Amino acid sequence: MIKSLYTRVVLTFLAVVVISLLVAFPLATVLFTNWISSDVQAEMLAMGKQIITLSQDVQPKNLDSFLSGSNRLNENYSFTLFNEKGESTTPIKLDKKGVPRIQEWEVADVLAGNIYKSLDYEMPKDPFNRMKIGLPLHVGDKTYAIFIHPNFNEMAKHQAQTIIISVLVIVLAVGSLLILIASRYLVNPLKKLTLATERLSRGNFNVHVSSNQKDELGKLAQSFNHMAGELKQLEQMRQDFVSNVSHEIQSPLTSIRGFSKALRGSEIDESERGFYLEIIERESERLSRLSENLLKLASLESEHHPFHPTLFDLDEQLRRVAVFYEPQWTSKQLELDLELPRVKITADADQLSQVWMNLLGNAIKFTPPEGTIRIRLEPLNDRVRVRIQDSGRGIAAADQERIFDRFYKADSARQRETDGSGLGLAIVRKIVELHHGTIEVHSEMDQGTQFTVTIPVMFNSHKK
């Protein structure tokens, strides 16, 4: 199987040329032979009859001199004269094999009063040497035989031009037909791709171009199918995103609307009124955080998000984040184990601070009371690794592949008291990627979860 479209096109063109030539030459030979056997023989026969008529009118004393003069007048043909005994009065030319071009039995047949024409089955073999006309010539009381055959040396140029023109015309016709057939084979995959692209442009992502070719067109079809699959997945993510945003917004709005209507009632005491107002405030803050996270994620994914790399102590930043959450982890009586050697890095301090805030906040949220949270800082050669491990309920293996998707919440971790929007880990991953780092999760059910973040020590915002 030829894997290169370029090679296939070249070979197809060469095959068309070769086949055209193979077809053209036999056809040209047949056409040329038919033209010789009809027009040329008819012209020789007419010329012979004119010479016979002229000789009978003139009654030349020397017939050989008369025919020699005819030869000089018409150089395209040669004349050979035989007397009544069948003897040649002029030299008989030989063919390529050295055989006389005029046989004795042919002379005898003409002397008997018959007109001789070349045999049709002999013409394709050697039309110039085989073609001849024999006519009986009566001068006085004597009968002669005059043979006329084409002069190869003089007629070759004209006949060769005719053959070449005929071959070229046939090559053009046959080649055009073959190119049309071959082009359909080459263009058919492109037509399939065009139709599939039109369907894709109309929003139909369930398109697939089947192709068994291994060349560039096959690779193009595979790339198209991959693109269609990615667009289909992107469209599904867009729909999920809109659905999740609508759900996340609708839930607090419903609470706010319901408790606002309840506050209008006159029979509500002050304690209930304060409780309702607290719920409204909490749901409003939830909407505010959702809006902030959406704007934050959109800004991170844009090409114009501001970055301010500075040199700072990463270990000190992690300690400040741990101190910020002290009320939360002390209220749950959690043990916080820190191993933070001194490490300086160049990065966007505000962005990385949000990474540690989200990861540590999730660890505190999903770790049961009296649990343990460990933060490990490991300096490497040109990178630094941060591990945040908790002793919580863990994340199922099926959920670990999607926890970094927007709005995704693992079922085992989704409870009513956790009011997260599902955007935190998506923001974390985006910030880490913008710092040219990686984030990994390792978790087992009822064994806890560990997030590992690895980033370069020296951040270069121009690095690809």
Short mmCIF file of C-alpha atoms in Angstrom, two decimals:
data_model
loop_
_atom_site.label_atom_id
_atom_site.label_comp_id
_atom_site.label_asym_id
_atom_site.label_seq_id
_atom_site.Cartn_x
_atom_site.Cartn_y
_atom_site.Cartn_z
CA MET A 1 0.00 0.00 0.00
CA ILE A 2 1.48 3.35 -1.09
CA LYS A 3 1.38 5.71 1.91
CA SER A 4 2.26 8.96 0.15
CA LEU A 5 -0.34 10.91 -1.81
CA TYR A 6 2.45 12.63 -3.74
CA THR A 7 3.86 9.25 -4.82
CA ARG A 8 0.39 8.01 -5.77
CA VAL A 9 -0.29 11.08 -7.91
CA VAL A 10 3.08 10.74 -9.68
CA LEU A 11 2.63 7.01 -10.27
CA THR A 12 -0.94 7.56 -11.46
CA PHE A 13 0.23 10.17 -13.96
CA LEU A 14 3.03 7.90 -15.22
CA ALA A 15 0.61 4.98 -15.49
CA VAL A 16 -1.81 7.14 -17.50
CA VAL A 17 0.99 8.20 -19.88
CA VAL A 18 2.28 4.65 -20.36
CA ILE A 19 -1.19 3.19 -20.88
CA SER A 20 -2.07 6.01 -23.27
CA LEU A 21 1.03 5.35 -25.33
CA LEU A 22 0.44 1.59 -25.34
CA VAL A 23 -3.10 2.17 -26.58
CA ALA A 24 -2.21 5.00 -28.95
CA PHE A 25 0.46 3.29 -31.03
CA PRO A 26 -1.62 0.23 -32.03
CA LEU A 27 -4.57 2.47 -32.80
CA ALA A 28 -2.39 4.85 -34.78
CA THR A 29 -0.90 1.89 -36.68
CA VAL A 30 -4.36 0.58 -37.57
CA LEU A 31 -5.53 4.03 -38.65
CA PHE A 32 -2.36 4.62 -40.62
CA THR A 33 -2.57 1.23 -42.32
CA ASN A 34 -6.19 1.77 -43.27
CA TRP A 35 -5.30 5.18 -44.65
CA ILE A 36 -2.49 3.64 -46.72
CA SER A 37 -4.57 0.75 -48.00
CA SER A 38 -7.30 3.10 -49.17
CA ASP A 39 -6.08 6.57 -50.10
CA VAL A 40 -2.48 5.82 -51.03
CA GLN A 41 -3.30 2.71 -53.04
CA ALA A 42 -6.09 4.57 -54.79
CA GLU A 43 -3.64 7.36 -55.64
CA MET A 44 -1.06 4.86 -56.97
CA LEU A 45 -3.71 3.09 -59.03
CA ALA A 46 -4.86 6.38 -60.56
CA MET A 47 -1.26 7.36 -61.31
CA GLY A 48 -0.57 4.00 -62.95
CA LYS A 49 -3.61 4.30 -65.15
CA GLN A 50 -2.52 7.79 -66.20
CA ILE A 51 0.94 6.50 -67.15
CA ILE A 52 -0.61 3.62 -69.13
CA THR A 53 -2.94 6.00 -70.94
CA LEU A 54 -0.10 8.43 -71.63
CA SER A 55 2.19 5.69 -72.94
CA GLN A 56 -0.52 4.37 -75.20
CA ASP A 57 -1.06 7.86 -76.64
CA VAL A 58 2.63 8.70 -76.98
CA GLN A 59 3.80 5.21 -78.01
CA PRO A 60 7.37 5.82 -76.76
CA LYS A 61 10.12 3.90 -78.50
CA ASN A 62 12.08 3.50 -75.25
CA LEU A 63 9.67 2.60 -72.43
CA ASP A 64 12.46 2.53 -69.83
CA SER A 65 13.37 6.16 -70.55
CA PHE A 66 9.71 7.08 -70.38
CA LEU A 67 9.31 5.55 -66.91
CA SER A 68 12.57 7.15 -65.75
CA GLY A 69 11.11 10.50 -66.70
CA SER A 70 7.98 9.67 -64.73
CA ASN A 71 10.15 8.86 -61.71
CA ARG A 72 11.77 12.28 -61.92
CA LEU A 73 8.39 13.99 -62.17
CA ASN A 74 7.00 12.25 -59.06
CA GLU A 75 9.63 11.43 -56.47
CA ASN A 76 7.14 9.98 -53.97
CA TYR A 77 6.75 6.78 -56.00
CA SER A 78 9.04 4.35 -57.82
CA PHE A 79 8.24 2.46 -61.01
CA THR A 80 9.52 -0.97 -62.02
CA LEU A 81 8.96 -2.35 -65.55
CA PHE A 82 8.88 -6.04 -66.59
CA ASN A 83 8.84 -7.22 -70.24
CA GLU A 84 6.63 -9.92 -71.61
CA LYS A 85 9.08 -12.57 -70.41
CA GLY A 86 8.82 -11.36 -66.80
CA GLU A 87 12.29 -9.90 -66.87
CA SER A 88 12.92 -6.63 -65.08
CA THR A 89 14.22 -3.84 -67.25
CA THR A 90 15.06 -1.77 -64.14
CA PRO A 91 16.67 -2.90 -60.87
CA ILE A 92 14.28 -4.47 -58.31
CA LYS A 93 14.63 -2.99 -54.87
CA LEU A 94 15.09 -5.26 -51.87
CA ASP A 95 13.29 -5.05 -48.51
CA LYS A 96 14.98 -4.98 -45.11
CA LYS A 97 15.53 -8.73 -45.17
CA GLY A 98 17.12 -8.68 -48.63
CA VAL A 99 14.08 -10.22 -50.34
CA PRO A 100 12.97 -8.67 -53.65
CA ARG A 101 10.00 -6.40 -53.15
CA ILE A 102 8.33 -7.86 -56.24
CA GLN A 103 7.84 -11.62 -56.58
CA GLU A 104 7.77 -13.63 -59.85
CA TRP A 105 4.25 -14.87 -59.31
CA GLU A 106 3.06 -11.28 -58.85
CA VAL A 107 4.69 -10.33 -62.19
CA ALA A 108 3.12 -13.34 -63.90
CA ASP A 109 -0.30 -12.41 -62.53
CA VAL A 110 -0.04 -8.86 -63.96
CA LEU A 111 1.28 -10.11 -67.33
CA ALA A 112 -1.81 -12.28 -67.45
CA GLY A 113 -3.85 -9.06 -67.56
CA ASN A 114 -4.76 -8.69 -63.91
CA ILE A 115 -4.35 -5.65 -61.61
CA TYR A 116 -2.35 -6.50 -58.49
CA LYS A 117 -2.86 -4.83 -55.11
CA SER A 118 -0.97 -5.39 -51.85
CA LEU A 119 -2.50 -8.00 -49.55
CA ASP A 120 -4.21 -6.49 -46.51
CA TYR A 121 -2.70 -8.98 -44.03
CA GLU A 122 0.79 -7.89 -45.12
CA MET A 123 0.19 -4.20 -44.46
CA PRO A 124 0.59 -4.02 -40.63
CA LYS A 125 3.98 -5.76 -40.82
CA ASP A 126 5.77 -3.32 -43.13
CA PRO A 127 3.44 -0.91 -44.95
CA PHE A 128 6.13 0.95 -46.92
CA ASN A 129 7.95 -2.12 -48.21
CA ARG A 130 4.86 -4.28 -48.74
CA MET A 131 2.65 -1.75 -50.50
CA LYS A 132 2.60 -1.91 -54.28
CA ILE A 133 0.31 -1.79 -57.29
CA GLY A 134 0.82 -3.87 -60.45
CA LEU A 135 -0.79 -2.91 -63.79
CA PRO A 136 -0.58 -4.52 -67.26
CA LEU A 137 0.80 -2.17 -69.92
CA HIS A 138 0.16 -2.83 -73.65
CA VAL A 139 2.50 -1.12 -76.10
CA GLY A 140 1.98 -2.26 -79.62
CA ASP A 141 1.69 -6.01 -79.62
CA LYS A 142 3.72 -6.39 -76.44
CA THR A 143 2.46 -6.70 -72.87
CA TYR A 144 4.47 -5.30 -70.00
CA ALA A 145 3.94 -5.27 -66.27
CA ILE A 146 4.48 -2.00 -64.43
CA PHE A 147 4.70 -1.97 -60.60
CA ILE A 148 4.33 1.14 -58.52
CA HIS A 149 5.35 1.35 -54.86
CA PRO A 150 5.87 4.29 -52.49
CA ASN A 151 9.31 5.80 -52.21
CA PHE A 152 10.10 5.39 -48.50
CA ASN A 153 12.84 7.99 -48.41
CA GLU A 154 10.61 10.75 -49.74
CA MET A 155 7.33 9.81 -48.10
CA ALA A 156 8.73 8.92 -44.68
CA LYS A 157 8.73 12.49 -43.40
CA HIS A 158 5.15 13.14 -44.32
CA GLN A 159 3.94 9.77 -43.04
CA ALA A 160 5.95 10.11 -39.81
CA GLN A 161 4.34 13.48 -39.16
CA THR A 162 0.96 11.92 -39.71
CA ILE A 163 1.76 9.08 -37.30
CA ILE A 164 3.08 11.44 -34.62
CA ILE A 165 0.05 13.69 -34.85
CA SER A 166 -2.26 10.68 -34.71
CA VAL A 167 -0.44 9.25 -31.68
CA LEU A 168 -0.52 12.57 -29.83
CA VAL A 169 -4.23 13.02 -30.50
CA ILE A 170 -4.95 9.50 -29.25
CA VAL A 171 -2.69 9.97 -26.21
CA LEU A 172 -4.54 13.19 -25.39
CA ALA A 173 -7.95 11.53 -25.69
CA VAL A 174 -7.07 8.34 -23.81
CA GLY A 175 -5.01 10.21 -21.19
CA SER A 176 -7.85 12.66 -20.54
CA LEU A 177 -10.29 9.81 -20.04
CA LEU A 178 -7.94 7.99 -17.66
CA ILE A 179 -7.19 11.19 -15.73
CA LEU A 180 -10.93 11.77 -15.28
CA ILE A 181 -11.33 8.25 -13.91
CA ALA A 182 -8.26 8.50 -11.66
CA SER A 183 -9.19 11.95 -10.38
CA ARG A 184 -12.53 10.63 -9.16
CA TYR A 185 -10.64 8.09 -7.08
CA LEU A 186 -8.31 10.76 -5.69
CA VAL A 187 -10.97 13.44 -5.14
CA ASN A 188 -13.64 11.18 -3.62
CA PRO A 189 -12.11 11.29 -0.09
CA LEU A 190 -11.94 15.09 -0.33
CA LYS A 191 -15.63 15.21 -1.25
CA LYS A 192 -16.42 13.13 1.83
CA LEU A 193 -14.41 15.53 3.97
CA THR A 194 -16.18 18.51 2.41
CA LEU A 195 -19.63 17.07 3.14
CA ALA A 196 -18.59 16.18 6.69
CA THR A 197 -17.20 19.70 7.20
CA GLU A 198 -20.48 21.23 6.04
CA ARG A 199 -22.39 19.07 8.53
CA LEU A 200 -19.91 20.03 11.24
CA SER A 201 -20.35 23.73 10.46
CA ARG A 202 -24.11 23.34 10.96
CA GLY A 203 -23.54 22.04 14.50
CA ASN A 204 -23.78 18.32 13.81
CA PHE A 205 -20.80 16.88 15.69
CA ASN A 206 -21.83 13.23 15.12
CA VAL A 207 -19.81 13.00 11.92
CA HIS A 208 -17.23 10.40 10.98
CA VAL A 209 -15.24 10.07 7.77
CA SER A 210 -14.38 6.46 7.00
CA SER A 211 -11.07 5.97 5.22
CA ASN A 212 -8.82 2.93 4.87
CA GLN A 213 -6.07 4.87 3.12
CA LYS A 214 -2.66 5.19 4.75
CA ASP A 215 -1.53 8.29 2.85
CA GLU A 216 -1.95 11.99 3.58
CA LEU A 217 -5.69 11.81 2.86
CA GLY A 218 -6.05 8.99 5.37
CA LYS A 219 -4.18 11.01 7.98
CA LEU A 220 -6.35 14.01 7.16
CA ALA A 221 -9.49 11.91 7.68
CA GLN A 222 -8.14 10.66 11.03
CA SER A 223 -7.33 14.22 12.09
CA PHE A 224 -10.81 15.34 11.03
CA ASN A 225 -12.44 12.56 13.04
CA HIS A 226 -10.30 13.49 16.05
CA MET A 227 -11.26 17.15 15.64
CA ALA A 228 -14.95 16.26 15.38
CA GLY A 229 -14.65 14.18 18.54
CA GLU A 230 -12.93 17.03 20.38
CA LEU A 231 -15.57 19.51 19.21
CA LYS A 232 -18.31 17.14 20.29
CA GLN A 233 -16.71 16.83 23.70
CA LEU A 234 -16.26 20.60 23.87
CA GLU A 235 -19.91 21.12 22.97
CA GLN A 236 -20.93 18.66 25.68
CA MET A 237 -18.70 20.52 28.16
CA ARG A 238 -20.31 23.80 27.11
CA GLN A 239 -23.77 22.40 27.66
CA ASP A 240 -22.73 20.94 31.01
CA PHE A 241 -21.16 24.27 31.95
CA VAL A 242 -24.34 26.20 31.15
CA SER A 243 -26.41 23.61 33.01
CA ASN A 244 -24.12 23.68 36.04
CA VAL A 245 -23.96 27.47 36.16
CA SER A 246 -27.74 27.63 35.91
CA HIS A 247 -28.04 25.07 38.72
CA GLU A 248 -25.48 26.79 40.94
CA ILE A 249 -27.18 30.15 40.46
CA GLN A 250 -30.72 28.87 40.69
CA SER A 251 -30.22 27.11 44.04
CA PRO A 252 -29.21 30.19 46.10
CA LEU A 253 -31.64 32.38 44.21
CA THR A 254 -34.45 30.03 45.19
CA SER A 255 -33.41 30.20 48.82
CA ILE A 256 -33.11 33.99 48.72
CA ARG A 257 -36.50 34.36 47.04
CA GLY A 258 -38.22 31.93 49.42
CA PHE A 259 -36.88 33.41 52.65
CA SER A 260 -37.46 36.95 51.35
CA LYS A 261 -41.14 36.12 50.91
CA ALA A 262 -41.19 34.57 54.39
CA LEU A 263 -39.80 37.76 55.90
CA ARG A 264 -42.82 39.65 54.65
CA GLY A 265 -45.02 37.76 57.06
CA SER A 266 -45.96 39.59 60.25
CA GLU A 267 -46.11 36.46 62.40
CA ILE A 268 -42.31 35.79 62.27
CA ASP A 269 -40.52 36.40 65.56
CA GLU A 270 -37.11 38.03 65.81
CA SER A 271 -35.18 34.75 66.15
CA GLU A 272 -36.68 33.31 62.97
CA ARG A 273 -36.19 36.63 61.19
CA GLY A 274 -32.52 36.64 62.12
CA PHE A 275 -32.18 33.01 60.95
CA TYR A 276 -33.78 33.83 57.61
CA LEU A 277 -31.59 36.86 57.15
CA GLU A 278 -28.53 34.76 57.91
CA ILE A 279 -29.51 32.26 55.20
CA ILE A 280 -30.10 35.08 52.71
CA GLU A 281 -26.69 36.55 53.54
CA ARG A 282 -24.98 33.18 53.22
CA GLU A 283 -26.62 32.43 49.86
CA SER A 284 -25.73 35.93 48.63
CA GLU A 285 -22.10 35.32 49.57
CA ARG A 286 -22.29 32.02 47.74
CA LEU A 287 -23.45 33.80 44.59
CA SER A 288 -20.70 36.34 45.03
CA ARG A 289 -18.03 33.62 45.31
CA LEU A 290 -19.45 31.85 42.27
CA SER A 291 -19.28 35.07 40.26
CA GLU A 292 -15.74 35.77 41.45
CA ASN A 293 -14.58 32.23 40.59
CA LEU A 294 -16.14 32.38 37.13
CA LEU A 295 -14.45 35.71 36.43
CA LYS A 296 -11.19 34.38 37.86
CA LEU A 297 -11.26 31.26 35.68
CA ALA A 298 -12.16 33.27 32.59
CA SER A 299 -9.30 35.67 33.29
CA LEU A 300 -6.82 32.82 33.78
CA GLU A 301 -7.83 31.23 30.48
CA SER A 302 -7.43 34.48 28.57
CA GLU A 303 -4.16 35.56 27.01
CA HIS A 304 -4.14 38.89 28.87
CA HIS A 305 -4.20 37.73 32.48
CA PRO A 306 -1.72 39.79 34.53
CA PHE A 307 1.26 37.94 35.99
CA HIS A 308 3.73 39.44 38.45
CA PRO A 309 6.58 36.99 39.13
CA THR A 310 8.55 37.87 42.28
CA LEU A 311 11.15 36.17 44.44
CA PHE A 312 9.62 35.00 47.74
CA ASP A 313 9.86 32.30 50.44
CA LEU A 314 7.49 29.50 49.53
CA ASP A 315 7.76 27.90 52.98
CA GLU A 316 6.68 31.16 54.63
CA GLN A 317 3.73 31.45 52.23
CA LEU A 318 2.54 27.96 53.16
CA ARG A 319 2.81 28.81 56.89
CA ARG A 320 0.70 31.94 56.41
CA VAL A 321 -1.99 29.90 54.62
CA ALA A 322 -1.99 27.39 57.50
CA VAL A 323 -2.34 30.23 60.02
CA PHE A 324 -5.21 31.74 57.98
CA TYR A 325 -7.19 28.49 58.33
CA GLU A 326 -6.31 28.00 62.01
CA PRO A 327 -9.88 28.67 63.25
CA GLN A 328 -11.25 25.98 60.91
CA TRP A 329 -8.78 23.21 61.69
CA THR A 330 -8.66 23.92 65.39
CA SER A 331 -12.47 23.83 65.63
CA LYS A 332 -12.40 20.31 64.16
CA GLN A 333 -9.46 19.34 66.39
CA LEU A 334 -7.32 18.47 63.37
CA GLU A 335 -3.62 17.77 63.64
CA LEU A 336 -1.63 19.88 61.18
CA ASP A 337 1.82 18.41 60.42
CA LEU A 338 4.14 20.78 58.56
CA GLU A 339 7.52 19.97 57.04
CA LEU A 340 8.64 23.15 55.35
CA PRO A 341 12.35 23.64 54.69
CA ARG A 342 13.33 27.07 53.48
CA VAL A 343 12.82 27.42 49.72
CA LYS A 344 12.88 30.54 47.57
CA ILE A 345 11.14 30.56 44.20
CA THR A 346 10.29 33.08 41.52
CA ALA A 347 6.58 32.97 40.70
CA ASP A 348 3.32 34.90 41.04
CA ALA A 349 2.86 34.87 44.82
CA ASP A 350 -0.83 35.86 44.76
CA GLN A 351 -1.73 33.12 42.28
CA LEU A 352 0.14 30.39 44.16
CA SER A 353 -1.37 31.54 47.41
CA GLN A 354 -4.80 30.83 45.94
CA VAL A 355 -3.61 27.32 45.00
CA TRP A 356 -2.63 26.53 48.61
CA MET A 357 -5.79 28.18 49.95
CA ASN A 358 -8.02 25.99 47.78
CA LEU A 359 -6.13 22.75 48.43
CA LEU A 360 -5.81 23.25 52.19
CA GLY A 361 -9.39 24.50 52.46
CA ASN A 362 -10.64 21.31 50.72
CA ALA A 363 -8.45 19.16 52.97
CA ILE A 364 -9.93 20.78 56.11
CA LYS A 365 -13.46 20.59 54.72
CA PHE A 366 -13.38 16.88 53.92
CA THR A 367 -11.30 15.64 56.84
CA PRO A 368 -13.37 14.35 59.76
CA PRO A 369 -12.79 15.72 63.28
CA GLU A 370 -9.55 14.69 64.99
CA GLY A 371 -8.05 13.85 61.62
CA THR A 372 -4.60 14.70 60.29
CA ILE A 373 -3.37 17.01 57.52
CA ARG A 374 0.25 16.93 56.36
CA ILE A 375 1.99 19.58 54.23
CA ARG A 376 5.38 18.61 52.79
CA LEU A 377 7.71 20.93 50.86
CA GLU A 378 10.42 19.11 48.84
CA PRO A 379 13.10 21.11 47.01
CA LEU A 380 14.37 19.42 43.83
CA ASN A 381 17.08 20.44 41.32
CA ASP A 382 15.20 23.05 39.32
CA ARG A 383 11.73 22.43 40.71
CA VAL A 384 9.90 22.34 43.98
CA ARG A 385 7.22 19.86 45.06
CA VAL A 386 4.41 20.51 47.54
CA ARG A 387 2.33 17.63 48.96
CA ILE A 388 -0.92 18.28 50.84
CA GLN A 389 -2.32 15.08 52.34
CA ASP A 390 -5.43 14.56 54.47
CA SER A 391 -7.02 11.62 56.26
CA GLY A 392 -10.48 12.22 54.87
CA ARG A 393 -12.96 9.93 53.16
CA GLY A 394 -10.98 9.82 49.90
CA ILE A 395 -12.03 10.13 46.27
CA ALA A 396 -13.23 7.24 44.10
CA ALA A 397 -10.95 6.25 41.21
CA ALA A 398 -13.66 7.12 38.66
CA ASP A 399 -14.00 10.60 40.14
CA GLN A 400 -10.26 11.34 40.26
CA GLU A 401 -10.14 11.78 36.48
CA ARG A 402 -12.75 14.55 36.56
CA ILE A 403 -12.25 16.43 39.81
CA PHE A 404 -10.37 19.17 37.93
CA ASP A 405 -13.31 19.76 35.57
CA ARG A 406 -15.50 22.77 36.12
CA PHE A 407 -18.43 22.26 38.50
CA TYR A 408 -17.61 18.60 38.97
CA LYS A 409 -18.20 17.28 42.49
CA ALA A 410 -17.44 13.75 43.58
CA ASP A 411 -20.53 12.08 44.97
CA SER A 412 -18.75 10.90 48.09
CA ALA A 413 -17.73 14.45 48.90
CA ARG A 414 -20.91 16.26 47.92
CA GLN A 415 -22.90 17.11 50.99
CA ARG A 416 -25.33 19.83 51.75
CA GLU A 417 -23.05 21.50 54.26
CA THR A 418 -20.27 21.91 51.73
CA ASP A 419 -21.24 24.92 49.66
CA GLY A 420 -18.45 24.71 47.10
CA SER A 421 -19.18 25.53 43.49
CA GLY A 422 -16.86 22.96 41.93
CA LEU A 423 -14.60 25.62 40.40
CA GLY A 424 -11.80 25.60 42.97
CA LEU A 425 -9.77 22.71 41.58
CA ALA A 426 -10.30 23.94 38.01
CA ILE A 427 -8.76 27.27 39.03
CA VAL A 428 -5.93 25.45 40.84
CA ARG A 429 -5.03 23.39 37.79
CA LYS A 430 -5.10 26.44 35.52
CA ILE A 431 -2.78 28.42 37.80
CA VAL A 432 -0.35 25.49 38.04
CA GLU A 433 -0.37 25.06 34.26
CA LEU A 434 0.29 28.77 33.75
CA HIS A 435 3.37 28.31 35.96
CA HIS A 436 4.42 25.40 33.71
CA GLY A 437 3.89 22.95 36.53
CA THR A 438 1.86 19.80 37.15
CA ILE A 439 -0.72 18.73 39.70
CA GLU A 440 -1.52 15.13 40.56
CA VAL A 441 -3.99 13.47 42.90
CA HIS A 442 -3.65 10.13 44.67
CA SER A 443 -6.52 8.90 46.77
CA GLU A 444 -8.04 5.72 48.18
CA MET A 445 -11.46 5.41 49.73
CA ASP A 446 -11.35 5.81 53.53
CA GLN A 447 -7.56 6.28 53.32
CA GLY A 448 -7.38 9.99 52.55
CA THR A 449 -6.27 12.11 49.60
CA GLN A 450 -2.94 13.60 48.55
CA PHE A 451 -2.47 16.43 46.07
CA THR A 452 1.04 16.89 44.64
CA VAL A 453 1.99 20.17 42.98
CA THR A 454 5.32 20.47 41.13
CA ILE A 455 6.43 23.86 39.75
CA PRO A 456 9.71 25.33 38.47
CA VAL A 457 11.85 27.26 40.93
CA MET A 458 12.37 30.02 38.32
CA PHE A 459 9.16 31.03 36.56
CA ASN A 460 9.51 32.26 32.98
CA SER A 461 6.33 33.80 31.61
CA HIS A 462 7.65 33.51 28.01
CA LYS A 463 8.21 29.77 28.20
CA LYS A 464 6.04 27.72 25.91
#
